[in-house]
XYZ file of C-alpha atoms in Angstrom:
250
model
C 13.953 131.424 8.383
C 10.046 132.068 7.887
C 9.922 128.495 6.157
C 11.469 127.257 9.572
C 9.068 128.979 11.609
C 6.222 127.506 9.383
C 7.402 124.018 9.915
C 7.909 124.641 13.685
C 4.452 125.870 14.007
C 3.214 123.119 11.978
C 4.893 120.660 14.143
C 3.690 122.119 17.437
C 0.203 121.928 15.715
C 0.272 118.389 15.005
C 2.091 117.488 18.493
C -0.796 119.287 20.331
C -3.031 116.141 19.284
C -0.529 113.607 20.970
C -1.936 114.034 24.395
C -5.686 113.521 23.299
C -4.788 110.457 21.227
C -3.046 109.145 23.959
C -6.058 109.097 26.146
C -7.794 107.598 23.376
C -5.673 104.593 23.230
C -6.386 102.185 25.727
C -2.875 101.115 26.441
C -0.550 101.868 29.390
C 2.275 104.495 28.712
C 4.793 101.846 28.358
C 3.106 99.874 25.592
C 1.429 102.985 23.948
C 5.074 104.416 23.409
C 6.442 101.028 22.322
C 3.987 100.364 19.554
C 3.981 104.337 18.226
C 8.000 103.887 18.010
C 7.613 100.574 16.014
C 4.675 101.794 13.703
C 6.613 105.051 12.916
C 10.012 103.262 12.242
C 8.127 101.038 9.811
C 6.069 103.825 8.211
C 9.090 106.080 7.813
C 11.090 103.275 6.537
C 8.329 102.752 3.819
C 8.261 106.323 2.742
C 11.900 106.557 2.510
C 12.064 103.232 0.096
C 9.254 104.835 -2.106
C 11.137 107.937 -2.500
C 14.264 106.125 -2.862
C 15.873 108.302 0.091
C 19.238 106.780 1.299
C 18.912 105.019 4.824
C 22.647 105.325 5.356
C 24.841 106.985 7.693
C 28.328 107.011 8.985
C 28.907 104.998 11.859
C 30.306 107.409 13.968
C 26.528 109.175 13.985
C 24.829 105.691 14.714
C 25.229 105.764 18.371
C 24.501 109.020 18.787
C 20.983 108.421 16.854
C 20.112 105.745 18.787
C 21.178 107.355 22.165
C 18.694 110.470 20.882
C 16.238 108.243 20.244
C 16.239 106.757 23.742
C 15.782 109.988 25.220
C 12.796 110.649 22.876
C 11.380 107.110 23.891
C 11.577 107.921 27.672
C 10.335 111.622 27.072
C 7.354 110.092 25.566
C 6.868 107.245 28.208
C 6.849 110.022 30.877
C 4.560 112.227 29.105
C 1.952 109.747 28.642
C 2.604 108.622 32.126
C 1.681 112.059 32.876
C -1.749 111.819 30.826
C -2.605 108.663 32.549
C -1.698 109.603 35.708
C -3.415 113.105 35.694
C -5.097 114.375 32.678
C -4.275 116.048 29.222
C -4.230 119.647 30.477
C -1.727 118.841 33.173
C 0.786 116.878 30.906
C 0.565 119.985 28.287
C 1.087 122.323 31.272
C 4.229 120.385 32.425
C 5.343 120.149 29.178
C 5.775 123.932 28.957
C 8.662 123.751 31.272
C 10.793 122.192 28.493
C 11.763 125.857 27.547
C 12.936 126.626 31.052
C 15.184 123.706 30.957
C 16.542 124.204 27.503
C 17.906 127.795 28.670
C 20.168 126.278 30.977
C 20.972 123.060 29.199
C 21.408 124.570 25.698
C 24.625 126.692 26.954
C 26.235 123.866 28.739
C 25.872 121.270 25.994
C 26.654 123.407 23.451
C 29.182 125.455 24.928
C 28.012 128.785 24.425
C 27.015 131.928 26.772
C 23.876 131.650 29.029
C 21.524 134.084 27.607
C 19.873 136.425 30.304
C 16.591 136.818 28.421
C 16.245 132.929 27.785
C 16.848 132.449 31.538
C 14.213 135.067 32.428
C 11.758 133.785 30.023
C 12.361 129.956 31.380
C 11.964 131.049 35.125
C 8.674 133.068 34.236
C 7.366 129.628 32.776
C 8.318 127.562 35.712
C 6.647 130.237 37.952
C 3.372 130.031 36.189
C 3.575 126.071 36.309
C 4.106 126.479 40.331
C 1.167 128.937 40.658
C -1.151 126.533 38.544
C -0.495 123.287 40.391
C 1.329 124.295 44.020
C -2.054 123.837 45.693
C -2.912 120.736 44.119
C -1.422 117.263 45.001
C -4.129 115.081 43.827
C -2.069 114.844 40.606
C 1.317 114.739 41.966
C 2.722 111.680 40.388
C 1.249 112.875 37.072
C 2.954 116.298 37.587
C 6.401 114.526 38.449
C 6.083 112.534 35.261
C 5.165 115.717 33.028
C 8.044 117.585 34.637
C 10.462 114.697 33.984
C 9.041 114.624 30.203
C 9.893 118.332 29.670
C 13.321 117.792 31.081
C 14.010 114.923 28.612
C 12.446 116.947 25.606
C 14.792 120.013 26.387
C 17.654 117.450 25.846
C 16.950 115.867 22.273
C 16.466 119.218 20.161
C 20.007 120.484 21.357
C 21.687 116.800 20.174
C 19.808 116.877 17.211
C 21.036 120.660 16.252
C 24.686 118.983 16.296
C 23.639 115.801 14.197
C 21.457 117.680 11.555
C 24.436 119.118 9.838
C 25.839 115.791 9.178
C 22.880 113.527 8.728
C 19.921 113.816 6.438
C 16.704 114.282 8.608
C 14.541 111.088 7.345
C 17.585 108.975 8.155
C 18.154 110.887 11.375
C 14.623 110.311 12.502
C 14.440 106.624 11.210
C 17.570 105.684 13.499
C 16.157 107.704 16.335
C 12.583 105.946 16.082
C 14.284 102.700 15.711
C 17.053 103.252 18.363
C 14.324 104.102 20.968
C 11.910 101.208 20.315
C 15.050 99.013 20.573
C 15.616 100.381 24.167
C 12.224 100.361 25.041
C 12.242 96.839 24.146
C 14.815 96.036 26.685
C 13.581 98.115 29.210
C 9.694 97.547 28.943
C 9.622 94.061 30.906
C 11.245 95.960 34.025
C 9.081 99.044 33.752
C 6.013 97.110 33.698
C 6.860 95.638 37.251
C 6.549 99.460 38.577
C 3.269 99.979 36.166
C 1.730 96.946 35.532
C -0.299 96.883 32.333
C -4.160 95.003 31.948
C -4.019 95.068 28.081
C -0.838 94.317 25.997
C -2.434 94.262 22.442
C -4.230 97.202 20.754
C -7.879 97.019 20.080
C -9.107 97.899 16.457
C -9.695 101.327 17.701
C -6.556 101.460 19.465
C -4.968 100.503 16.109
C -6.604 103.261 14.085
C -5.353 105.652 16.778
C -1.882 104.737 16.865
C -1.728 104.772 13.092
C -2.801 108.560 13.213
C -0.373 109.164 16.062
C 2.461 107.578 14.464
C 2.132 109.200 10.569
C 0.933 112.597 11.551
C 2.181 113.271 15.076
C 5.652 111.251 14.826
C 6.658 110.821 11.331
C 5.535 114.079 9.875
C 5.918 116.390 12.941
C 9.464 115.088 14.363
C 10.704 115.561 10.639
C 9.185 118.973 10.539
C 10.486 120.204 13.630
C 14.164 118.798 13.157
C 14.194 120.459 9.659
C 13.347 123.730 11.411
C 16.536 123.091 13.605
C 18.740 123.933 10.629
C 17.858 127.427 11.092
C 16.294 127.840 14.726
C 17.883 127.476 17.809
C 16.580 124.619 20.339
C 15.549 127.377 23.080
C 13.062 129.272 20.451
C 12.107 125.577 19.038
C 11.254 124.103 22.710
C 9.757 127.589 23.786
C 7.398 127.463 20.659
C 6.204 124.223 22.087
C 5.085 126.320 24.915
C 2.183 126.668 22.457
C 1.132 122.927 22.375
C -1.054 123.200 25.471
C -3.044 125.600 23.515
C -3.775 123.092 20.631
C -3.944 120.023 22.962
C -6.515 121.409 25.500
C -8.406 123.257 22.572
């Protein structure tokens, strides 16, 4: 259990840099996530081949991995949309609502009793977010994007909790990243109609930050957090991610 918590906190620490890096990368949120998922999938595949890890999974789990990858892709689009339309601080504070959504969604999806303590903690987090933002309407779009990102972020650890019993962590991460990239490739042209981009190709600086984002904040962080789910509940994991604003804002 101690190892799982150390892995989780390491993942949260790395995730704390995602908002800052998203601000440094001069691409709109759609293209940013598209490149992030592509680079992450390629880097992870190369690492798996070098380590001679299996990339095969049973067909019955393939569609589930792709579906979870789609949730991750949408979560990242909304998260970086919040960063772009508001700022890093607002995106990270909204992200803290993830634990609140998990308190209700985890019992529903995993078919267990609702824990009143989890619900109370979740409601306290929502109250805190409301007190921070209820008077500030200038970042309305960014806040809405941030809350949508938090809702989606609550879902994929719950579904991953089921899959990690049957699929190796690296293979699971690879197919989720690949599935998310594939879905984003299909919907990005339509999304760009809503949020037009003035820049489609990364600059040299963008490539550097994208590589950092892909290698450390995605490949490494995602595998650490998924590994932790073997011992830790999705609610505990998502509640721990409330520390992300501490790392990201600091």
